[in-house]
Amino acid sequence: MKCTVLDFISVAMAYGIIAYSTQLLGFYAMLQLMSAPIWKMWVAIIGVGIKFLLQVSIIWFFIRIMLGYNLKTTDISSAFVPLIIAGIFCFVLRFVGYFILTNVYLISLRHILENISMAIGWFLSLYLLGKKISLSPLKICGIGLLVYFVLPPI
C-alpha cells in the first residue's frame, strides 16, 4: 500500500497533536494568566498546528522527492513515539511550572529542559524513521536538522 501526501501528513499530525499538546497547554495557561481574549488563544493554537504541518510537509517532500522513497503507513507508526514521549515530558514540566512551582528562577530551567527534550524527541523520531525505511538515518536526520532550523519544534 503506497502512502500519499495526505496519508503521511494525517498520520504524522496525529502523533504531532499528541506531542505538541504541551504547546497548546502552555499557550492556553499563559494567555489565561494574562487574561487574554479567546481569539488570541485560537491564534496560538492554530499557529502551532500550521507550524507542525509545515514541518511534516517539508520532511515528506525531502524523503519523497529528493530521496525517491515512497513512505508507507507502517513506516511512520512507530517512528514518532519519541516525539510523543518528549511531548508528555514537556506537558508535565509545564503543568508543574505553571501551577505548582511558580518560582521565577525555575522558568528558564524549565524552558531549557523543554527545548532539549523536544529536540531529542524530534531527532530521535527522524532517526527511527530513517532506520525503519532502510535509508541512511543520517540523511533523514540531516533533513530534520534543516527543518529544525527553519521551523523549530518549540
JSON list of C-alpha atoms in Angstrom, two decimals, residues 9-109:
[
{"chain": "A", "resi": 9, "resn": "ILE", "atom": "CA", "xyz": [0.60, 14.19, 6.91]},
{"chain": "A", "resi": 10, "resn": "SER", "atom": "CA", "xyz": [-2.50, 12.84, 8.66]},
{"chain": "A", "resi": 11, "resn": "VAL", "atom": "CA", "xyz": [-0.59, 10.09, 10.50]},
{"chain": "A", "resi": 12, "resn": "ALA", "atom": "CA", "xyz": [2.23, 12.44, 11.46]},
{"chain": "A", "resi": 13, "resn": "MET", "atom": "CA", "xyz": [-0.27, 15.11, 12.51]},
{"chain": "A", "resi": 14, "resn": "ALA", "atom": "CA", "xyz": [-2.00, 12.61, 14.81]},
{"chain": "A", "resi": 15, "resn": "TYR", "atom": "CA", "xyz": [1.32, 11.95, 16.53]},
{"chain": "A", "resi": 16, "resn": "GLY", "atom": "CA", "xyz": [2.22, 15.62, 16.43]},
{"chain": "A", "resi": 17, "resn": "ILE", "atom": "CA", "xyz": [-1.02, 16.74, 18.04]},
{"chain": "A", "resi": 18, "resn": "ILE", "atom": "CA", "xyz": [-0.32, 14.47, 20.97]},
{"chain": "A", "resi": 19, "resn": "ALA", "atom": "CA", "xyz": [3.30, 15.58, 21.22]},
{"chain": "A", "resi": 20, "resn": "TYR", "atom": "CA", "xyz": [2.58, 19.26, 20.71]},
{"chain": "A", "resi": 21, "resn": "SER", "atom": "CA", "xyz": [-0.34, 19.34, 23.13]},
{"chain": "A", "resi": 22, "resn": "THR", "atom": "CA", "xyz": [2.18, 20.69, 25.60]},
{"chain": "A", "resi": 23, "resn": "GLN", "atom": "CA", "xyz": [2.43, 23.80, 23.45]},
{"chain": "A", "resi": 24, "resn": "LEU", "atom": "CA", "xyz": [-1.32, 24.21, 23.44]},
{"chain": "A", "resi": 25, "resn": "LEU", "atom": "CA", "xyz": [-1.49, 23.80, 27.21]},
{"chain": "A", "resi": 26, "resn": "GLY", "atom": "CA", "xyz": [1.34, 26.29, 27.62]},
{"chain": "A", "resi": 27, "resn": "PHE", "atom": "CA", "xyz": [-0.23, 28.90, 25.34]},
{"chain": "A", "resi": 28, "resn": "TYR", "atom": "CA", "xyz": [-3.61, 28.46, 26.98]},
{"chain": "A", "resi": 29, "resn": "ALA", "atom": "CA", "xyz": [-2.28, 28.72, 30.54]},
{"chain": "A", "resi": 30, "resn": "MET", "atom": "CA", "xyz": [-0.07, 31.69, 29.70]},
{"chain": "A", "resi": 31, "resn": "LEU", "atom": "CA", "xyz": [-2.86, 33.58, 27.94]},
{"chain": "A", "resi": 32, "resn": "GLN", "atom": "CA", "xyz": [-5.31, 32.74, 30.73]},
{"chain": "A", "resi": 33, "resn": "LEU", "atom": "CA", "xyz": [-2.89, 34.19, 33.27]},
{"chain": "A", "resi": 34, "resn": "MET", "atom": "CA", "xyz": [-2.65, 37.32, 31.13]},
{"chain": "A", "resi": 35, "resn": "SER", "atom": "CA", "xyz": [-6.47, 37.49, 30.82]},
{"chain": "A", "resi": 36, "resn": "ALA", "atom": "CA", "xyz": [-6.17, 37.43, 27.04]},
{"chain": "A", "resi": 37, "resn": "PRO", "atom": "CA", "xyz": [-9.26, 37.23, 24.83]},
{"chain": "A", "resi": 38, "resn": "ILE", "atom": "CA", "xyz": [-10.27, 33.89, 23.36]},
{"chain": "A", "resi": 39, "resn": "TRP", "atom": "CA", "xyz": [-9.28, 34.85, 19.80]},
{"chain": "A", "resi": 40, "resn": "LYS", "atom": "CA", "xyz": [-5.63, 35.15, 20.85]},
{"chain": "A", "resi": 41, "resn": "MET", "atom": "CA", "xyz": [-5.78, 31.65, 22.27]},
{"chain": "A", "resi": 42, "resn": "TRP", "atom": "CA", "xyz": [-7.17, 30.32, 18.97]},
{"chain": "A", "resi": 43, "resn": "VAL", "atom": "CA", "xyz": [-4.46, 32.14, 17.02]},
{"chain": "A", "resi": 44, "resn": "ALA", "atom": "CA", "xyz": [-1.80, 30.46, 19.19]},
{"chain": "A", "resi": 45, "resn": "ILE", "atom": "CA", "xyz": [-3.38, 27.02, 18.83]},
{"chain": "A", "resi": 46, "resn": "ILE", "atom": "CA", "xyz": [-3.80, 27.32, 15.05]},
{"chain": "A", "resi": 47, "resn": "GLY", "atom": "CA", "xyz": [-0.25, 28.68, 14.72]},
{"chain": "A", "resi": 48, "resn": "VAL", "atom": "CA", "xyz": [1.22, 25.61, 16.42]},
{"chain": "A", "resi": 49, "resn": "GLY", "atom": "CA", "xyz": [-0.80, 23.31, 14.15]},
{"chain": "A", "resi": 50, "resn": "ILE", "atom": "CA", "xyz": [0.27, 25.15, 10.99]},
{"chain": "A", "resi": 51, "resn": "LYS", "atom": "CA", "xyz": [3.91, 25.12, 12.06]},
{"chain": "A", "resi": 52, "resn": "PHE", "atom": "CA", "xyz": [3.86, 21.37, 12.65]},
{"chain": "A", "resi": 53, "resn": "LEU", "atom": "CA", "xyz": [2.04, 20.77, 9.34]},
{"chain": "A", "resi": 54, "resn": "LEU", "atom": "CA", "xyz": [4.78, 22.73, 7.56]},
{"chain": "A", "resi": 55, "resn": "GLN", "atom": "CA", "xyz": [7.49, 20.70, 9.30]},
{"chain": "A", "resi": 56, "resn": "VAL", "atom": "CA", "xyz": [5.92, 17.40, 8.33]},
{"chain": "A", "resi": 57, "resn": "SER", "atom": "CA", "xyz": [5.27, 18.57, 4.75]},
{"chain": "A", "resi": 58, "resn": "ILE", "atom": "CA", "xyz": [8.89, 19.62, 4.29]},
{"chain": "A", "resi": 59, "resn": "ILE", "atom": "CA", "xyz": [10.16, 16.29, 5.64]},
{"chain": "A", "resi": 60, "resn": "TRP", "atom": "CA", "xyz": [7.77, 14.37, 3.37]},
{"chain": "A", "resi": 61, "resn": "PHE", "atom": "CA", "xyz": [8.89, 16.47, 0.40]},
{"chain": "A", "resi": 62, "resn": "PHE", "atom": "CA", "xyz": [12.57, 15.70, 1.01]},
{"chain": "A", "resi": 63, "resn": "ILE", "atom": "CA", "xyz": [12.01, 11.98, 1.60]},
{"chain": "A", "resi": 64, "resn": "ARG", "atom": "CA", "xyz": [9.71, 11.57, -1.40]},
{"chain": "A", "resi": 65, "resn": "ILE", "atom": "CA", "xyz": [11.24, 13.91, -3.98]},
{"chain": "A", "resi": 66, "resn": "MET", "atom": "CA", "xyz": [14.92, 14.15, -3.04]},
{"chain": "A", "resi": 67, "resn": "LEU", "atom": "CA", "xyz": [15.48, 10.59, -1.80]},
{"chain": "A", "resi": 68, "resn": "GLY", "atom": "CA", "xyz": [12.83, 8.97, -4.01]},
{"chain": "A", "resi": 69, "resn": "TYR", "atom": "CA", "xyz": [11.30, 6.81, -1.29]},
{"chain": "A", "resi": 70, "resn": "ASN", "atom": "CA", "xyz": [7.57, 6.14, -1.06]},
{"chain": "A", "resi": 71, "resn": "LEU", "atom": "CA", "xyz": [6.58, 6.10, 2.62]},
{"chain": "A", "resi": 72, "resn": "LYS", "atom": "CA", "xyz": [4.15, 3.52, 3.96]},
{"chain": "A", "resi": 73, "resn": "THR", "atom": "CA", "xyz": [1.88, 3.96, 6.95]},
{"chain": "A", "resi": 74, "resn": "THR", "atom": "CA", "xyz": [3.69, 1.17, 8.81]},
{"chain": "A", "resi": 75, "resn": "ASP", "atom": "CA", "xyz": [6.96, 3.08, 8.40]},
{"chain": "A", "resi": 76, "resn": "ILE", "atom": "CA", "xyz": [5.52, 6.05, 10.24]},
{"chain": "A", "resi": 77, "resn": "SER", "atom": "CA", "xyz": [3.59, 4.34, 13.02]},
{"chain": "A", "resi": 78, "resn": "SER", "atom": "CA", "xyz": [6.47, 3.65, 15.41]},
{"chain": "A", "resi": 79, "resn": "ALA", "atom": "CA", "xyz": [8.84, 6.41, 14.35]},
{"chain": "A", "resi": 80, "resn": "PHE", "atom": "CA", "xyz": [7.12, 9.27, 16.14]},
{"chain": "A", "resi": 81, "resn": "VAL", "atom": "CA", "xyz": [6.88, 7.60, 19.56]},
{"chain": "A", "resi": 82, "resn": "PRO", "atom": "CA", "xyz": [9.94, 9.51, 20.93]},
{"chain": "A", "resi": 83, "resn": "LEU", "atom": "CA", "xyz": [8.22, 12.76, 19.96]},
{"chain": "A", "resi": 84, "resn": "ILE", "atom": "CA", "xyz": [5.14, 11.73, 21.94]},
{"chain": "A", "resi": 85, "resn": "ILE", "atom": "CA", "xyz": [7.28, 10.86, 24.97]},
{"chain": "A", "resi": 86, "resn": "ALA", "atom": "CA", "xyz": [9.03, 14.24, 24.74]},
{"chain": "A", "resi": 87, "resn": "GLY", "atom": "CA", "xyz": [5.65, 15.97, 24.48]},
{"chain": "A", "resi": 88, "resn": "ILE", "atom": "CA", "xyz": [4.36, 14.19, 27.58]},
{"chain": "A", "resi": 89, "resn": "PHE", "atom": "CA", "xyz": [7.55, 15.16, 29.45]},
{"chain": "A", "resi": 90, "resn": "CYS", "atom": "CA", "xyz": [7.05, 18.80, 28.42]},
{"chain": "A", "resi": 91, "resn": "PHE", "atom": "CA", "xyz": [3.39, 18.60, 29.44]},
{"chain": "A", "resi": 92, "resn": "VAL", "atom": "CA", "xyz": [4.41, 17.50, 32.94]},
{"chain": "A", "resi": 93, "resn": "LEU", "atom": "CA", "xyz": [7.08, 20.23, 33.12]},
{"chain": "A", "resi": 94, "resn": "ARG", "atom": "CA", "xyz": [4.60, 22.91, 32.07]},
{"chain": "A", "resi": 95, "resn": "PHE", "atom": "CA", "xyz": [1.94, 21.69, 34.44]},
{"chain": "A", "resi": 96, "resn": "VAL", "atom": "CA", "xyz": [4.39, 21.75, 37.33]},
{"chain": "A", "resi": 97, "resn": "GLY", "atom": "CA", "xyz": [5.82, 25.10, 36.20]},
{"chain": "A", "resi": 98, "resn": "TYR", "atom": "CA", "xyz": [2.51, 26.89, 35.75]},
{"chain": "A", "resi": 99, "resn": "PHE", "atom": "CA", "xyz": [0.52, 25.55, 38.65]},
{"chain": "A", "resi": 100, "resn": "ILE", "atom": "CA", "xyz": [2.84, 24.13, 41.32]},
{"chain": "A", "resi": 101, "resn": "LEU", "atom": "CA", "xyz": [6.36, 25.62, 41.16]},
{"chain": "A", "resi": 102, "resn": "THR", "atom": "CA", "xyz": [5.85, 29.23, 40.13]},
{"chain": "A", "resi": 103, "resn": "ASN", "atom": "CA", "xyz": [9.33, 30.36, 41.15]},
{"chain": "A", "resi": 104, "resn": "VAL", "atom": "CA", "xyz": [10.74, 32.85, 38.63]},
{"chain": "A", "resi": 105, "resn": "TYR", "atom": "CA", "xyz": [14.19, 31.25, 38.71]},
{"chain": "A", "resi": 106, "resn": "LEU", "atom": "CA", "xyz": [12.85, 27.86, 37.65]},
{"chain": "A", "resi": 107, "resn": "ILE", "atom": "CA", "xyz": [11.16, 29.21, 34.50]},
{"chain": "A", "resi": 108, "resn": "SER", "atom": "CA", "xyz": [14.38, 29.37, 32.48]},
{"chain": "A", "resi": 109, "resn": "LEU", "atom": "CA", "xyz": [15.42, 25.90, 33.66]}
]
